[in-house]
Amino acid sequence: MAQVLEFKLPDLGEGLTGAEIVRWLVEVGEVVAVDQPVVEVETAKAMVDVPCPYGGVVTARFGEEGAEVPVGAPLITVAVDGPADDDGRPAGEQRSTADGSRADGSRAEDSRAQAPRSEGSGNVLVGYGTSEAPARRRRVRPGQSAPSAPAAPAASTANGRAAAAGGRAPAALRASTAGAVDEPVPVISPLVRRLARQNGLDLREMAGSGPEGLILRADVEYALRAAGTQTGRDRTPTTEPHPRVPPTQAPAPSQAHAPAAGAPAVPEATRIPLKGIRGVMADKLSRSRTEIPDATCWLDADATELMRARDAMRRFAEERPQNPVTGGPKISVLALLARICTAALARFPELNSSVDMAAREVVRHPAVHLGFAAQTERGLVVPVVRDAHTRNAESLTAEFARLTEAARTGTLTPAELTGGTFTLNNYGVFGVDGSTPIINHPEAAMLGVGRIVPKPWVHEGELAVRQVVQLSLTFDHRVCDGGTAGGFLRYVADCVEQPAVLLRTL
């Protein structure tokens, strides 16, 4: 006998609490295989295809594209080992009566005990694994009996909700069929479930106004107002000499802010939800400003010799393209600055650390995992170059290019976006000279690099036009004092002005 199994959004790791549905990969009624991706979601870290651990026929989908889905909320239901009939149940499954028996006289418990167990998925995401999926069925409340006559169809208001009329209970609160309790409740938000539970509302007896009958918070609030209005009418005495005017029905949310007739329309402010990458960055930057006592120091440096060294490396590679030793990708300025950063962190390891306030300890990291700020259409991301201290300029150039392309296409994995120990921020690409960046929590420092532009500069006692760049260091004052931060920044500037300084530590 087929079983209808509910697949919920699994924990996708890295402490993520939800995801946004980007694109459904299956339709209701479509046959899916075990571990087949059924939905593409966008987390705060990356785009992820979520595979379903069950094989069968999709009987329901929960949530529209663009909707936020918390971890643990249902995504789809799948009829395993058989197709589903018109009302979403597996083919051949009998309706249950109030006492738990089926139409053919058998008990629901007996058929449940004899139902075959489905095999587990081999594709593991955090939150569900390869174990057998338990058969899940909706409980029928004891003592509930099928109605003797079909309920009258509920009248609908303009916004899709059922209206209370004729002195009876609201139609949205009446059950439509006897078997409705067996079907999944179309609710995604835990807040809606809690609000209904606190006020004694049965969500299975409500008609939602959202997409595909989804029950929204506004539906629950409307039902509560309608129920309260009906209760007040029942308590009004019939012998009252001056009857009270019935309370005015609350306006629908879509009509709450409608302008008065003839009044000029006032434009409303646009509200943009903080979700996805932008929402995570907002939380992270707010936490950084709240927890980290940061300070910033900066200076100007003559980058003329660094640019000449970069050009010499490029010409050398172009002249010997077939040489496996000297040929290779063009060295980027960002890669040279990253190589300078790793050399400076070797001299000043205090800045390659983080603070554990629970243990009241400064954690000094043995490896340099270098993050770099990358602006994308989806927002600001900070990919991480693992073990940057072990890479040369060519390796850093190739890794920067790979991670930048992955950030642009939205294919960065959570592992490539976490675990950084120091960040390099090249805001000069935006055409600005200086900035006081916010530290990428829980790191302890960030080096900012402005644009490299020709400026008047005193060189060897004479005024000359040189390629000048402004460098800034924002650091956590808990891990070091100004002397350490100043020494680090001065060493970086010396390497920018005289790249040969790096030869001492190669």
Short mmCIF file of C-alpha atoms in Angstrom, two decimals:
data_model
loop_
_atom_site.label_atom_id
_atom_site.label_comp_id
_atom_site.label_asym_id
_atom_site.label_seq_id
_atom_site.Cartn_x
_atom_site.Cartn_y
_atom_site.Cartn_z
CA MET A 1 0.00 0.00 0.00
CA ALA A 2 1.37 3.43 -0.90
CA GLN A 3 2.35 5.84 1.84
CA VAL A 4 2.38 9.64 1.70
CA LEU A 5 5.66 10.87 3.16
CA GLU A 6 6.36 14.49 4.02
CA PHE A 7 9.81 15.85 3.07
CA LYS A 8 10.87 18.84 5.15
CA LEU A 9 13.58 21.39 4.49
CA PRO A 10 16.71 19.87 6.06
CA ASP A 11 19.37 21.69 8.03
CA LEU A 12 21.78 22.82 5.32
CA GLY A 13 24.62 23.38 7.79
CA GLU A 14 26.64 26.39 9.00
CA GLY A 15 23.89 27.37 11.46
CA LEU A 16 21.42 28.32 8.72
CA THR A 17 17.81 28.61 9.93
CA GLY A 18 16.01 28.80 6.60
CA ALA A 19 16.21 29.30 2.87
CA GLU A 20 14.38 31.04 0.02
CA ILE A 21 12.74 28.99 -2.71
CA VAL A 22 14.33 30.05 -5.99
CA ARG A 23 12.90 27.49 -8.42
CA TRP A 24 10.82 24.34 -8.19
CA LEU A 25 12.36 21.46 -10.14
CA VAL A 26 9.30 19.17 -9.98
CA GLU A 27 5.55 19.54 -10.47
CA VAL A 28 2.65 18.01 -8.54
CA GLY A 29 1.92 14.59 -10.03
CA GLU A 30 5.46 14.13 -11.33
CA VAL A 31 7.35 10.94 -10.50
CA VAL A 32 10.63 11.53 -8.68
CA ALA A 33 13.47 9.15 -7.91
CA VAL A 34 15.40 8.78 -4.67
CA ASP A 35 17.92 11.62 -4.28
CA GLN A 36 16.51 13.57 -7.21
CA PRO A 37 16.74 17.36 -6.67
CA VAL A 38 13.24 18.75 -6.23
CA VAL A 39 13.83 22.40 -5.42
CA GLU A 40 16.57 25.00 -5.78
CA VAL A 41 16.92 27.21 -2.70
CA GLU A 42 19.08 30.18 -1.82
CA THR A 43 20.54 30.21 1.64
CA ALA A 44 22.52 32.97 3.25
CA LYS A 45 25.65 31.24 1.94
CA ALA A 46 24.97 29.86 -1.54
CA MET A 47 22.49 28.35 -4.01
CA VAL A 48 21.68 24.72 -3.18
CA ASP A 49 19.74 21.98 -5.01
CA VAL A 50 17.85 20.00 -2.35
CA PRO A 51 17.44 16.28 -3.14
CA CYS A 52 14.44 14.31 -1.87
CA PRO A 53 15.25 11.08 0.02
CA TYR A 54 12.03 9.43 -1.17
CA GLY A 55 11.01 8.04 -4.55
CA GLY A 56 7.42 8.22 -5.72
CA VAL A 57 4.77 10.67 -6.95
CA VAL A 58 4.74 14.30 -5.78
CA THR A 59 1.32 14.96 -4.27
CA ALA A 60 1.81 18.49 -2.90
CA ARG A 61 4.24 21.40 -2.89
CA PHE A 62 4.47 23.95 -0.09
CA GLY A 63 5.61 27.49 -0.81
CA GLU A 64 5.87 29.59 -3.92
CA GLU A 65 9.07 30.70 -5.61
CA GLY A 66 10.52 33.57 -3.61
CA ALA A 67 9.00 32.42 -0.31
CA GLU A 68 11.11 32.03 2.83
CA VAL A 69 10.99 28.51 4.27
CA PRO A 70 12.36 27.77 7.77
CA VAL A 71 14.34 24.61 8.48
CA GLY A 72 11.93 21.82 9.38
CA ALA A 73 9.01 23.20 7.35
CA PRO A 74 7.45 20.85 4.75
CA LEU A 75 8.61 21.20 1.16
CA ILE A 76 6.72 18.44 -0.63
CA THR A 77 4.75 15.28 0.05
CA VAL A 78 5.52 12.12 -1.91
CA ALA A 79 3.33 9.06 -2.42
CA VAL A 80 5.80 6.19 -2.13
CA ASP A 81 5.35 2.90 -4.04
CA GLY A 82 2.28 4.07 -5.93
CA PRO A 83 0.55 7.01 -7.61
CA ALA A 84 -1.67 9.43 -5.75
CA ASP A 85 -5.40 9.83 -6.37
CA ASP A 86 -7.23 13.10 -6.92
CA ASP A 87 -7.38 14.15 -3.27
CA GLY A 88 -3.62 13.67 -2.66
CA ARG A 89 -3.74 10.24 -1.00
CA PRO A 90 -1.83 7.26 -2.33
CA ALA A 91 -3.77 5.10 -4.74
CA GLY A 92 -5.77 2.41 -2.98
CA GLU A 93 -5.77 4.05 0.42
CA GLN A 94 -9.19 3.97 2.08
CA ARG A 95 -10.67 6.89 3.97
CA SER A 96 -10.65 6.51 7.73
CA THR A 97 -13.80 6.87 9.80
CA ALA A 98 -13.99 8.53 13.19
CA ASP A 99 -13.20 5.36 15.14
CA GLY A 100 -10.09 4.56 13.08
CA SER A 101 -11.71 1.91 10.84
CA ARG A 102 -11.70 2.05 7.04
CA ALA A 103 -14.56 1.80 4.63
CA ASP A 104 -13.79 -1.86 4.02
CA GLY A 105 -14.00 -2.65 7.74
CA SER A 106 -10.27 -2.94 8.39
CA ARG A 107 -8.51 -0.94 11.03
CA ALA A 108 -6.12 1.85 10.05
CA GLU A 109 -3.60 0.55 12.59
CA ASP A 110 -3.53 -2.86 10.92
CA SER A 111 -2.81 -1.46 7.49
CA ARG A 112 -0.22 0.84 8.93
CA ALA A 113 1.56 -2.06 10.57
CA GLN A 114 1.55 -4.00 7.31
CA ALA A 115 2.70 -1.08 5.14
CA PRO A 116 6.08 -1.70 3.54
CA ARG A 117 8.97 0.39 4.78
CA SER A 118 10.65 2.52 2.14
CA GLU A 119 14.35 2.44 1.60
CA GLY A 120 16.38 5.39 2.77
CA SER A 121 18.24 7.91 0.69
CA GLY A 122 21.93 7.60 -0.04
CA ASN A 123 22.38 11.37 -0.39
CA VAL A 124 23.06 12.96 2.96
CA LEU A 125 22.25 16.52 3.94
CA VAL A 126 22.39 17.71 7.53
CA GLY A 127 19.01 17.02 9.09
CA TYR A 128 18.19 13.78 7.30
CA GLY A 129 20.30 10.86 6.22
CA THR A 130 20.25 7.35 4.84
CA SER A 131 18.01 5.73 7.43
CA GLU A 132 14.56 4.42 6.57
CA ALA A 133 11.89 7.06 6.40
CA PRO A 134 9.10 6.53 8.96
CA ALA A 135 5.56 6.29 7.72
CA ARG A 136 3.70 9.44 8.69
CA ARG A 137 -0.04 9.79 8.93
CA ARG A 138 -2.28 12.50 10.24
CA ARG A 139 -4.03 11.63 13.48
CA VAL A 140 -7.82 11.62 13.57
CA ARG A 141 -9.08 13.13 16.79
CA PRO A 142 -11.00 10.63 18.92
CA GLY A 143 -14.73 11.13 19.01
CA GLN A 144 -14.87 13.10 15.76
CA SER A 145 -17.61 11.88 13.49
CA ALA A 146 -18.35 12.61 9.87
CA PRO A 147 -21.02 15.26 9.31
CA SER A 148 -24.43 13.98 8.36
CA ALA A 149 -24.88 16.60 5.65
CA PRO A 150 -22.38 18.44 3.53
CA ALA A 151 -21.48 21.87 4.78
CA ALA A 152 -22.83 24.83 2.88
CA PRO A 153 -20.26 26.50 0.67
CA ALA A 154 -18.62 29.47 2.34
CA ALA A 155 -19.11 32.93 0.93
CA SER A 156 -15.86 34.61 -0.01
CA THR A 157 -14.86 38.21 0.40
CA ALA A 158 -12.86 40.19 -2.11
CA ASN A 159 -9.54 39.15 -0.62
CA GLY A 160 -10.27 35.42 -0.75
CA ARG A 161 -11.15 34.82 2.92
CA ALA A 162 -14.40 33.31 4.08
CA ALA A 163 -16.83 35.86 5.58
CA ALA A 164 -19.13 35.51 8.58
CA ALA A 165 -22.77 36.05 7.62
CA GLY A 166 -26.27 35.20 8.75
CA GLY A 167 -25.45 34.99 12.48
CA ARG A 168 -23.55 31.72 12.05
CA ALA A 169 -19.90 30.88 12.80
CA PRO A 170 -17.42 32.08 10.15
CA ALA A 171 -17.35 29.82 7.13
CA ALA A 172 -13.54 29.77 7.18
CA LEU A 173 -13.74 27.82 10.43
CA ARG A 174 -16.00 25.07 9.09
CA ALA A 175 -14.59 21.82 7.78
CA SER A 176 -15.23 21.24 4.11
CA THR A 177 -15.06 17.42 4.04
CA ALA A 178 -14.87 14.58 6.50
CA GLY A 179 -11.44 13.47 5.26
CA ALA A 180 -9.73 16.86 5.50
CA VAL A 181 -7.91 15.86 8.67
CA ASP A 182 -5.81 13.37 6.74
CA GLU A 183 -4.27 15.95 4.44
CA PRO A 184 -1.24 18.13 5.27
CA VAL A 185 -2.11 21.51 6.74
CA PRO A 186 -0.98 24.20 4.26
CA VAL A 187 0.97 26.28 6.78
CA ILE A 188 4.63 27.25 6.49
CA SER A 189 5.17 29.86 9.22
CA PRO A 190 5.69 28.58 12.79
CA LEU A 191 4.25 31.92 13.95
CA VAL A 192 0.92 31.13 12.28
CA ARG A 193 0.80 27.71 13.95
CA ARG A 194 1.58 29.19 17.37
CA LEU A 195 -1.01 31.96 16.99
CA ALA A 196 -3.71 29.45 16.08
CA ARG A 197 -2.71 27.08 18.89
CA GLN A 198 -2.79 29.83 21.52
CA ASN A 199 -6.30 30.86 20.49
CA GLY A 200 -7.72 27.36 20.06
CA LEU A 201 -8.15 27.49 16.28
CA ASP A 202 -8.00 24.31 14.23
CA LEU A 203 -5.96 25.11 11.12
CA ARG A 204 -7.33 22.03 9.37
CA GLU A 205 -10.74 23.70 9.30
CA MET A 206 -9.53 26.97 7.77
CA ALA A 207 -9.34 28.04 4.13
CA GLY A 208 -6.16 29.96 3.33
CA SER A 209 -6.00 33.00 1.07
CA GLY A 210 -2.36 32.45 0.07
CA PRO A 211 -1.04 30.69 -3.02
CA GLU A 212 -2.44 27.15 -3.38
CA GLY A 213 -4.57 27.66 -0.25
CA LEU A 214 -1.64 28.59 2.02
CA ILE A 215 -2.86 29.80 5.42
CA LEU A 216 -1.35 33.18 6.28
CA ARG A 217 -1.17 35.09 9.55
CA ALA A 218 -3.78 37.50 8.21
CA ASP A 219 -6.19 34.58 7.77
CA VAL A 220 -5.81 33.55 11.41
CA GLU A 221 -6.21 37.12 12.66
CA TYR A 222 -9.31 37.60 10.50
CA ALA A 223 -10.83 34.39 11.85
CA LEU A 224 -10.18 35.53 15.42
CA ARG A 225 -11.84 38.89 14.77
CA ALA A 226 -14.83 37.23 13.14
CA ALA A 227 -15.17 34.76 16.01
CA GLY A 228 -14.99 37.60 18.54
CA THR A 229 -17.68 39.55 16.69
CA GLN A 230 -19.99 36.52 16.69
CA THR A 231 -19.43 35.98 20.43
CA GLY A 232 -20.37 39.57 21.16
CA ARG A 233 -23.60 39.26 19.18
CA ASP A 234 -24.63 36.10 21.03
CA ARG A 235 -24.24 37.89 24.38
CA THR A 236 -26.44 40.89 23.38
CA PRO A 237 -29.83 40.67 25.23
CA THR A 238 -32.87 40.71 22.97
CA THR A 239 -34.92 42.93 25.38
CA GLU A 240 -32.46 45.81 25.36
CA PRO A 241 -34.45 49.05 24.85
CA HIS A 242 -31.80 50.66 22.69
CA PRO A 243 -30.11 48.00 20.58
CA ARG A 244 -26.43 48.49 20.03
CA VAL A 245 -25.06 49.06 16.61
CA PRO A 246 -23.24 45.90 15.44
CA PRO A 247 -19.48 46.37 15.48
CA THR A 248 -17.99 47.32 12.18
CA GLN A 249 -16.14 44.54 10.46
CA ALA A 250 -12.43 45.10 10.39
CA PRO A 251 -11.14 46.07 6.96
CA ALA A 252 -9.11 43.61 4.99
CA PRO A 253 -5.33 44.21 4.98
CA SER A 254 -5.47 45.20 1.33
CA GLN A 255 -8.03 47.94 2.21
CA ALA A 256 -6.55 49.12 5.51
CA HIS A 257 -4.56 51.96 4.00
CA ALA A 258 -6.82 52.87 1.08
CA PRO A 259 -6.98 56.67 0.56
CA ALA A 260 -10.26 58.49 1.06
CA ALA A 261 -12.34 59.30 -1.98
CA GLY A 262 -11.05 62.39 -3.73
CA ALA A 263 -7.91 62.62 -1.61
CA PRO A 264 -4.57 62.71 -3.45
CA ALA A 265 -2.67 59.45 -3.34
CA VAL A 266 0.32 59.57 -1.00
CA PRO A 267 3.25 57.40 -2.14
CA GLU A 268 4.20 54.80 0.43
CA ALA A 269 7.73 53.96 1.48
CA THR A 270 9.28 50.92 -0.14
CA ARG A 271 10.23 48.12 2.26
CA ILE A 272 12.98 45.76 1.12
CA PRO A 273 13.30 42.59 3.23
CA LEU A 274 16.71 41.83 4.67
CA LYS A 275 17.07 38.23 3.59
CA GLY A 276 19.56 35.94 1.94
CA ILE A 277 23.11 37.21 1.72
CA ARG A 278 22.13 40.79 2.55
CA GLY A 279 20.33 39.67 5.69
CA VAL A 280 23.30 37.62 6.90
CA MET A 281 25.71 40.47 6.21
CA ALA A 282 23.44 42.85 8.12
CA ASP A 283 23.48 40.56 11.16
CA LYS A 284 27.22 39.99 10.92
CA LEU A 285 28.15 43.65 10.53
CA SER A 286 25.82 44.67 13.36
CA ARG A 287 27.41 42.06 15.59
CA SER A 288 30.87 43.30 14.65
CA ARG A 289 30.01 46.89 15.56
CA THR A 290 28.41 45.75 18.81
CA GLU A 291 31.11 43.37 20.05
CA ILE A 292 34.43 44.55 18.57
CA PRO A 293 36.16 47.71 19.85
CA ASP A 294 37.80 48.52 16.55
CA ALA A 295 40.28 51.23 15.61
CA THR A 296 41.68 52.33 12.26
CA CYS A 297 45.05 53.66 11.13
CA TRP A 298 46.07 54.59 7.60
CA LEU A 299 48.87 55.97 5.46
CA ASP A 300 49.80 56.74 1.84
CA ALA A 301 52.35 54.62 0.01
CA ASP A 302 54.20 54.94 -3.27
CA ALA A 303 53.10 51.91 -5.30
CA THR A 304 55.13 52.78 -8.40
CA GLU A 305 57.69 49.99 -7.90
CA LEU A 306 54.94 47.46 -7.13
CA MET A 307 53.20 48.29 -10.41
CA ARG A 308 56.48 48.01 -12.29
CA ALA A 309 57.13 44.60 -10.72
CA ARG A 310 53.64 43.47 -11.75
CA ASP A 311 54.20 44.66 -15.33
CA ALA A 312 57.59 42.92 -15.47
CA MET A 313 55.98 39.63 -14.36
CA ARG A 314 53.35 39.95 -17.07
CA ARG A 315 55.89 40.68 -19.80
CA PHE A 316 58.03 37.77 -18.64
CA ALA A 317 55.06 35.39 -18.87
CA GLU A 318 53.97 36.72 -22.28
CA GLU A 319 57.43 36.29 -23.76
CA ARG A 320 57.61 32.66 -22.61
CA PRO A 321 54.04 31.33 -22.92
CA GLN A 322 55.17 27.74 -23.60
CA ASN A 323 57.54 27.54 -20.67
CA PRO A 324 55.85 25.53 -17.87
CA VAL A 325 57.98 27.30 -15.27
CA THR A 326 57.82 30.93 -16.31
CA GLY A 327 54.56 30.88 -18.27
CA GLY A 328 51.21 31.12 -16.56
CA PRO A 329 48.37 33.50 -15.70
CA LYS A 330 48.90 37.23 -15.48
CA ILE A 331 49.72 38.21 -11.93
CA SER A 332 47.09 40.51 -10.39
CA VAL A 333 47.73 43.39 -8.03
CA LEU A 334 45.37 41.75 -5.53
CA ALA A 335 47.55 38.63 -5.51
CA LEU A 336 50.69 40.69 -4.83
CA LEU A 337 48.93 42.51 -1.99
CA ALA A 338 47.76 39.18 -0.59
CA ARG A 339 51.32 37.86 -0.67
CA ILE A 340 52.44 40.99 1.19
CA CYS A 341 49.67 40.44 3.77
CA THR A 342 50.73 36.88 4.51
CA ALA A 343 54.34 38.02 4.96
CA ALA A 344 53.21 40.80 7.32
CA LEU A 345 51.02 38.41 9.34
CA ALA A 346 54.05 36.13 9.80
CA ARG A 347 55.81 39.08 11.47
CA PHE A 348 52.72 40.24 13.41
CA PRO A 349 50.68 37.10 14.20
CA GLU A 350 48.55 38.98 16.74
CA LEU A 351 46.39 40.21 13.87
CA ASN A 352 45.70 36.67 12.60
CA SER A 353 43.53 35.81 15.58
CA SER A 354 40.06 36.04 17.10
CA VAL A 355 38.63 36.63 20.56
CA ASP A 356 36.77 34.01 22.60
CA MET A 357 34.94 36.11 25.20
CA ALA A 358 33.29 33.07 26.79
CA ALA A 359 36.73 31.74 27.74
CA ARG A 360 38.25 35.26 27.84
CA GLU A 361 41.05 34.18 25.53
CA VAL A 362 42.66 35.43 22.35
CA VAL A 363 42.81 32.56 19.84
CA ARG A 364 45.85 32.89 17.58
CA HIS A 365 45.41 30.90 14.36
CA PRO A 366 48.38 28.95 12.95
CA ALA A 367 47.25 29.24 9.30
CA VAL A 368 46.21 32.26 7.26
CA HIS A 369 42.82 31.78 5.61
CA LEU A 370 42.57 35.00 3.65
CA GLY A 371 39.15 36.43 2.86
CA PHE A 372 38.62 39.07 0.21
CA ALA A 373 35.57 41.26 -0.32
CA ALA A 374 33.70 40.65 -3.58
CA GLN A 375 30.70 42.68 -4.71
CA THR A 376 28.09 40.66 -6.63
CA GLU A 377 24.54 41.21 -7.86
CA ARG A 378 23.30 39.27 -4.82
CA GLY A 379 25.25 41.48 -2.42
CA LEU A 380 28.61 41.57 -0.69
CA VAL A 381 30.32 38.21 -0.14
CA VAL A 382 33.70 37.35 1.35
CA PRO A 383 35.18 34.18 -0.25
CA VAL A 384 38.10 32.62 1.62
CA VAL A 385 41.43 31.48 0.17
CA ARG A 386 42.53 28.53 2.30
CA ASP A 387 46.16 28.37 3.48
CA ALA A 388 47.08 31.59 1.72
CA HIS A 389 50.43 31.66 3.52
CA THR A 390 51.54 28.58 1.54
CA ARG A 391 50.69 30.04 -1.90
CA ASN A 392 52.81 32.10 -4.27
CA ALA A 393 51.58 34.98 -6.44
CA GLU A 394 50.56 32.70 -9.33
CA SER A 395 48.58 30.35 -7.08
CA LEU A 396 46.87 33.30 -5.36
CA THR A 397 45.96 34.82 -8.74
CA ALA A 398 44.35 31.59 -9.94
CA GLU A 399 42.42 31.07 -6.70
CA PHE A 400 41.16 34.66 -6.65
CA ALA A 401 39.90 34.24 -10.22
CA ARG A 402 38.15 30.95 -9.43
CA LEU A 403 36.41 32.24 -6.30
CA THR A 404 35.42 35.51 -7.96
CA GLU A 405 33.74 33.65 -10.82
CA ALA A 406 31.95 31.36 -8.36
CA ALA A 407 30.75 34.40 -6.41
CA ARG A 408 29.47 36.02 -9.60
CA THR A 409 27.48 32.92 -10.59
CA GLY A 410 26.27 32.22 -7.04
CA THR A 411 27.90 28.79 -6.82
CA LEU A 412 30.13 29.36 -3.79
CA THR A 413 29.82 26.61 -1.20
CA PRO A 414 29.37 27.37 2.51
CA ALA A 415 32.92 26.10 3.13
CA GLU A 416 34.27 28.72 0.70
CA LEU A 417 32.49 31.51 2.57
CA THR A 418 33.48 30.70 6.14
CA GLY A 419 36.56 30.14 8.26
CA GLY A 420 38.52 33.27 7.34
CA THR A 421 41.16 34.63 9.74
CA PHE A 422 42.04 37.92 7.97
CA THR A 423 40.36 39.95 5.23
CA LEU A 424 41.78 41.98 2.35
CA ASN A 425 39.37 44.64 1.08
CA ASN A 426 40.24 46.24 -2.26
CA TYR A 427 37.67 49.06 -2.29
CA GLY A 428 39.84 50.95 -4.77
CA VAL A 429 37.93 49.21 -7.57
CA PHE A 430 35.00 51.51 -6.70
CA GLY A 431 37.13 54.58 -7.40
CA VAL A 432 37.61 55.69 -3.78
CA ASP A 433 40.82 56.43 -1.91
CA GLY A 434 40.05 55.55 1.69
CA SER A 435 37.58 53.87 3.99
CA THR A 436 37.12 52.67 7.56
CA PRO A 437 35.78 49.15 6.90
CA ILE A 438 33.92 47.03 9.43
CA ILE A 439 35.81 43.97 10.62
CA ASN A 440 34.46 40.66 9.36
CA HIS A 441 33.42 39.05 12.66
CA PRO A 442 34.98 37.01 14.30
CA GLU A 443 38.25 38.07 12.68
CA ALA A 444 40.51 40.64 14.32
CA ALA A 445 41.67 42.84 11.43
CA MET A 446 41.08 43.95 7.85
CA LEU A 447 43.45 45.65 5.42
CA GLY A 448 41.81 48.17 3.09
CA VAL A 449 43.37 49.24 -0.22
CA GLY A 450 42.26 52.37 -2.11
CA ARG A 451 42.70 53.20 -5.75
CA ILE A 452 46.21 53.54 -7.19
CA VAL A 453 46.39 56.91 -8.96
CA PRO A 454 49.17 59.27 -10.10
CA LYS A 455 49.84 62.01 -7.55
CA PRO A 456 52.61 64.47 -6.73
CA TRP A 457 55.14 62.72 -4.47
CA VAL A 458 58.56 63.58 -3.15
CA HIS A 459 60.87 60.88 -4.52
CA GLU A 460 64.59 60.91 -3.76
CA GLY A 461 64.42 64.55 -2.70
CA GLU A 462 62.56 65.76 -5.78
CA LEU A 463 58.91 66.30 -6.62
CA ALA A 464 57.68 63.71 -9.07
CA VAL A 465 54.44 62.11 -10.26
CA ARG A 466 54.16 58.67 -8.70
CA GLN A 467 51.52 55.93 -8.38
CA VAL A 468 50.12 56.50 -4.87
CA VAL A 469 47.75 54.29 -2.87
CA GLN A 470 46.15 54.76 0.53
CA LEU A 471 46.32 51.77 2.90
CA SER A 472 44.14 51.44 6.00
CA LEU A 473 44.10 48.85 8.77
CA THR A 474 41.05 48.33 10.97
CA PHE A 475 41.87 46.12 13.94
CA ASP A 476 40.35 44.74 17.13
CA HIS A 477 41.94 46.65 20.00
CA ARG A 478 41.51 43.63 22.28
CA VAL A 479 44.10 41.57 20.41
CA CYS A 480 46.83 44.20 20.12
CA ASP A 481 47.77 47.81 20.77
CA GLY A 482 48.47 50.60 18.33
CA GLY A 483 52.17 49.77 18.15
CA THR A 484 51.51 46.33 16.68
CA ALA A 485 48.91 47.66 14.24
CA GLY A 486 51.19 50.48 13.17
CA GLY A 487 54.12 48.09 12.69
CA PHE A 488 52.01 45.80 10.52
CA LEU A 489 50.78 48.65 8.32
CA ARG A 490 54.25 50.14 8.02
CA TYR A 491 55.69 46.80 6.90
CA VAL A 492 52.94 46.44 4.28
CA ALA A 493 53.71 49.94 2.99
CA ASP A 494 57.45 49.17 2.82
CA CYS A 495 56.75 46.08 0.72
CA VAL A 496 54.47 48.08 -1.57
CA GLU A 497 57.11 50.76 -2.06
CA GLN A 498 60.01 48.29 -2.33
CA PRO A 499 58.82 44.81 -3.34
CA ALA A 500 62.39 43.54 -3.01
CA VAL A 501 61.84 43.61 0.77
CA LEU A 502 59.88 40.36 0.35
CA LEU A 503 63.03 38.62 -0.85
CA ARG A 504 64.24 38.54 2.77
CA THR A 505 61.43 36.16 3.75
CA LEU A 506 61.05 34.02 0.60
#
